[in-house]
């Protein structure tokens, strides 16, 4: 099931079809830190193209808008890994600037966009909501946007509807992982729909089978690699007793 309200058509393919690798020097991934939760938003694009993707715009949207304007880019889509407030707070500003750009999120977290209690902003007295999604995503779908072929995978545990975006068209591959796997840590599981066992299972089955040199761009903290986390992560890696 997909729903669409506006924006350009999204090409979705099943099953996964591997791309030809994009050279490293053609890839631009800009991390933009947003306070007060030190959340990483990302703008990523390919050199020579004027379109880009915006991932998880947070509480401080202006630096994102400024970067996109400076680079003379046009967003092809706004992507949300999950519906917690620190990852969706900038959606409204993005849609206000680019109303025809589609907003995409996993179907399991779609309700959080428009419900302050579910997206946790109500806990802070903020009552913040986002525009609703233009398209809902499901495990295994592929998105062809701005020159990227992104595979959607379910990764619940931090949030029940959390998804990750995997790009295997680069060497090394890339994971835009939200709050699933951090450098030597993992996403919190103490929220109302969190579950550590689900989170660990998602990491072990959806992320750890990827090549060791796969780069993970997390929702908080520095980037890491799959191989490093398998060897060093105290919650889900070898120090926890896990072996692949």
XYZ file of C-alpha atoms in Angstrom:
244
model
C 0.000 0.000 0.000
C 1.270 3.426 -0.933
C -0.382 6.792 -0.673
C 0.534 9.897 -2.566
C -0.616 13.446 -2.099
C 1.786 15.459 -4.216
C 5.190 15.528 -5.811
C 6.953 13.701 -8.597
C 6.422 10.022 -9.227
C 8.544 7.666 -7.140
C 9.945 4.691 -9.024
C 9.726 1.538 -6.918
C 11.172 -1.789 -8.024
C 11.141 -5.296 -6.594
C 13.234 -7.354 -6.115
C 16.574 -5.634 -5.498
C 18.636 -4.950 -8.621
C 22.286 -4.123 -8.085
C 23.601 -0.910 -9.639
C 26.908 -0.169 -11.253
C 29.130 1.355 -8.573
C 29.303 5.144 -8.467
C 32.885 6.484 -8.075
C 33.696 7.809 -4.588
C 34.566 11.273 -5.889
C 31.087 11.642 -7.391
C 29.289 11.277 -4.036
C 28.543 14.222 -1.749
C 26.996 13.475 1.650
C 26.581 16.524 3.863
C 25.806 15.985 7.546
C 24.055 18.926 9.230
C 23.874 18.871 13.031
C 20.645 19.987 14.667
C 20.295 20.873 18.358
C 19.080 20.376 21.059
C 19.505 16.609 20.596
C 22.619 16.679 18.370
C 20.640 15.012 15.602
C 22.249 14.406 12.225
C 20.258 15.498 9.203
C 21.730 14.667 5.803
C 21.658 16.168 2.343
C 23.130 13.827 -0.237
C 23.611 14.289 -3.942
C 25.797 13.262 -6.851
C 28.325 15.589 -8.409
C 27.065 17.104 -11.629
C 23.402 16.696 -10.729
C 21.079 19.434 -9.498
C 18.760 17.168 -7.498
C 19.334 15.888 -3.976
C 17.733 14.002 -1.112
C 17.085 15.378 2.378
C 17.031 12.902 5.258
C 15.589 13.498 8.735
C 15.500 17.313 8.938
C 15.602 18.259 12.619
C 14.827 21.211 14.868
C 17.160 23.581 12.994
C 16.084 23.535 9.345
C 17.768 26.798 8.292
C 21.258 25.299 7.753
C 19.682 22.656 5.516
C 17.850 25.281 3.482
C 21.014 27.360 3.236
C 23.142 24.427 2.072
C 20.638 23.405 -0.591
C 20.424 26.999 -1.829
C 24.207 27.473 -1.860
C 24.667 24.281 -3.861
C 21.811 25.239 -6.202
C 20.033 21.972 -5.570
C 16.410 20.907 -5.757
C 15.213 18.129 -3.423
C 13.737 15.094 -5.127
C 12.345 13.796 -1.828
C 12.349 14.299 1.933
C 13.049 11.000 3.679
C 12.299 10.122 7.307
C 13.829 7.036 8.931
C 11.260 7.245 11.739
C 8.761 9.572 13.339
C 10.423 10.871 16.507
C 10.294 14.630 16.804
C 14.033 15.278 16.526
C 14.014 13.636 13.083
C 10.841 15.241 11.690
C 10.831 18.731 13.221
C 12.150 20.274 9.992
C 9.644 18.591 7.687
C 7.259 21.531 7.743
C 10.002 24.004 6.765
C 11.096 21.700 3.922
C 7.551 21.340 2.613
C 6.926 25.057 2.946
C 9.957 25.733 0.751
C 9.309 22.859 -1.668
C 5.595 22.001 -1.407
C 5.686 19.594 -4.363
C 8.596 17.559 -2.965
C 7.226 14.258 -1.618
C 7.688 13.326 2.030
C 8.364 9.608 2.573
C 8.337 7.506 5.741
C 7.814 3.854 6.665
C 4.148 2.921 6.970
C 4.611 1.844 10.596
C 5.636 5.314 11.788
C 3.408 7.445 9.564
C 0.977 8.274 12.374
C 3.780 9.819 14.414
C 4.099 12.639 11.902
C 0.761 14.137 12.857
C 0.443 13.019 16.479
C 2.483 14.933 19.076
C 2.015 12.260 21.715
C 3.338 9.517 19.456
C 6.288 11.527 18.120
C 7.306 12.367 21.713
C 7.120 16.144 21.314
C 4.175 16.173 23.695
C 6.489 14.868 26.418
C 8.489 18.093 26.115
C 5.471 20.378 25.972
C 6.182 21.233 22.352
C 3.201 19.655 20.612
C 5.038 19.634 17.307
C 3.663 17.878 14.258
C 4.702 17.421 10.633
C 2.807 17.499 7.380
C 1.492 14.008 6.592
C 3.461 11.659 4.382
C 3.010 11.695 0.641
C 4.142 8.099 0.318
C 4.455 5.194 2.749
C 7.341 2.777 2.405
C 7.604 -0.966 2.988
C 10.416 -3.428 3.523
C 12.175 -4.439 0.315
C 11.034 -1.538 -1.829
C 13.563 0.324 -3.912
C 13.470 4.040 -4.571
C 15.166 5.576 -7.574
C 15.657 9.216 -6.679
C 18.272 11.838 -7.590
C 20.514 9.171 -9.109
C 20.402 6.957 -6.002
C 18.830 3.509 -5.830
C 17.864 3.084 -2.190
C 16.601 -0.146 -0.720
C 14.163 0.190 2.180
C 14.546 -2.240 5.072
C 12.511 -2.478 8.261
C 14.580 -1.974 11.421
C 12.186 -1.732 14.388
C 13.191 -1.550 18.026
C 13.994 2.113 18.620
C 10.663 2.904 17.027
C 8.156 0.306 15.890
C 8.064 1.606 12.313
C 11.731 2.524 11.909
C 13.270 1.929 8.486
C 16.755 2.298 7.045
C 17.850 3.232 3.537
C 20.640 1.181 1.973
C 22.570 2.272 -1.113
C 24.655 -0.475 -2.649
C 25.427 1.498 -5.788
C 28.625 2.863 -4.240
C 31.833 1.236 -3.102
C 31.728 1.047 -0.159
C 27.979 0.744 0.269
C 26.126 3.243 2.438
C 23.453 2.944 5.129
C 21.349 5.912 6.192
C 20.392 4.372 9.480
C 18.600 6.847 11.732
C 18.590 5.696 15.350
C 19.376 2.010 14.872
C 23.144 1.517 14.939
C 25.602 4.057 16.347
C 29.354 3.978 16.797
C 29.771 1.557 19.735
C 26.126 2.026 20.669
C 22.542 1.532 19.507
C 19.313 3.490 19.552
C 17.321 3.807 22.766
C 14.625 1.221 23.344
C 12.934 2.688 26.429
C 10.229 4.593 24.539
C 6.643 3.330 24.520
C 7.082 1.258 21.331
C 10.745 0.355 21.800
C 12.066 -3.189 22.068
C 15.741 -4.085 22.434
C 15.290 -7.633 21.136
C 13.654 -6.288 17.980
C 16.450 -3.762 17.560
C 19.208 -6.339 17.992
C 17.483 -8.697 15.576
C 17.131 -5.944 12.979
C 20.816 -5.082 13.249
C 21.901 -8.716 13.073
C 19.656 -9.626 10.136
C 19.419 -6.412 8.095
C 22.728 -4.604 8.685
C 25.469 -6.986 9.833
C 25.244 -9.194 6.710
C 26.315 -6.164 4.632
C 30.012 -5.906 3.648
C 32.290 -4.890 6.517
C 33.356 -1.680 4.771
C 29.756 -0.446 4.479
C 29.551 3.077 5.913
C 26.729 3.805 8.353
C 25.462 7.391 8.635
C 23.621 7.456 11.988
C 21.039 9.817 13.406
C 23.404 10.852 16.210
C 27.166 10.811 16.561
C 29.936 10.048 14.065
C 29.700 7.716 11.105
C 30.905 4.159 11.503
C 31.209 0.934 9.511
C 29.498 -2.419 9.709
C 32.785 -4.222 10.301
C 33.771 -1.924 13.155
C 30.445 -2.405 14.915
C 30.477 -6.167 14.469
C 33.878 -6.249 16.175
C 33.412 -3.524 18.802
C 29.789 -2.731 19.575
C 29.168 -3.758 23.207
C 25.397 -4.110 22.712
C 25.105 -6.086 19.475
C 28.645 -6.912 18.322
C 31.236 -9.502 19.319
C 31.686 -8.043 22.863
C 28.015 -8.900 23.489
C 28.576 -12.516 22.457
C 27.225 -12.157 18.937
C 29.058 -13.748 16.037
C 28.143 -13.774 12.339
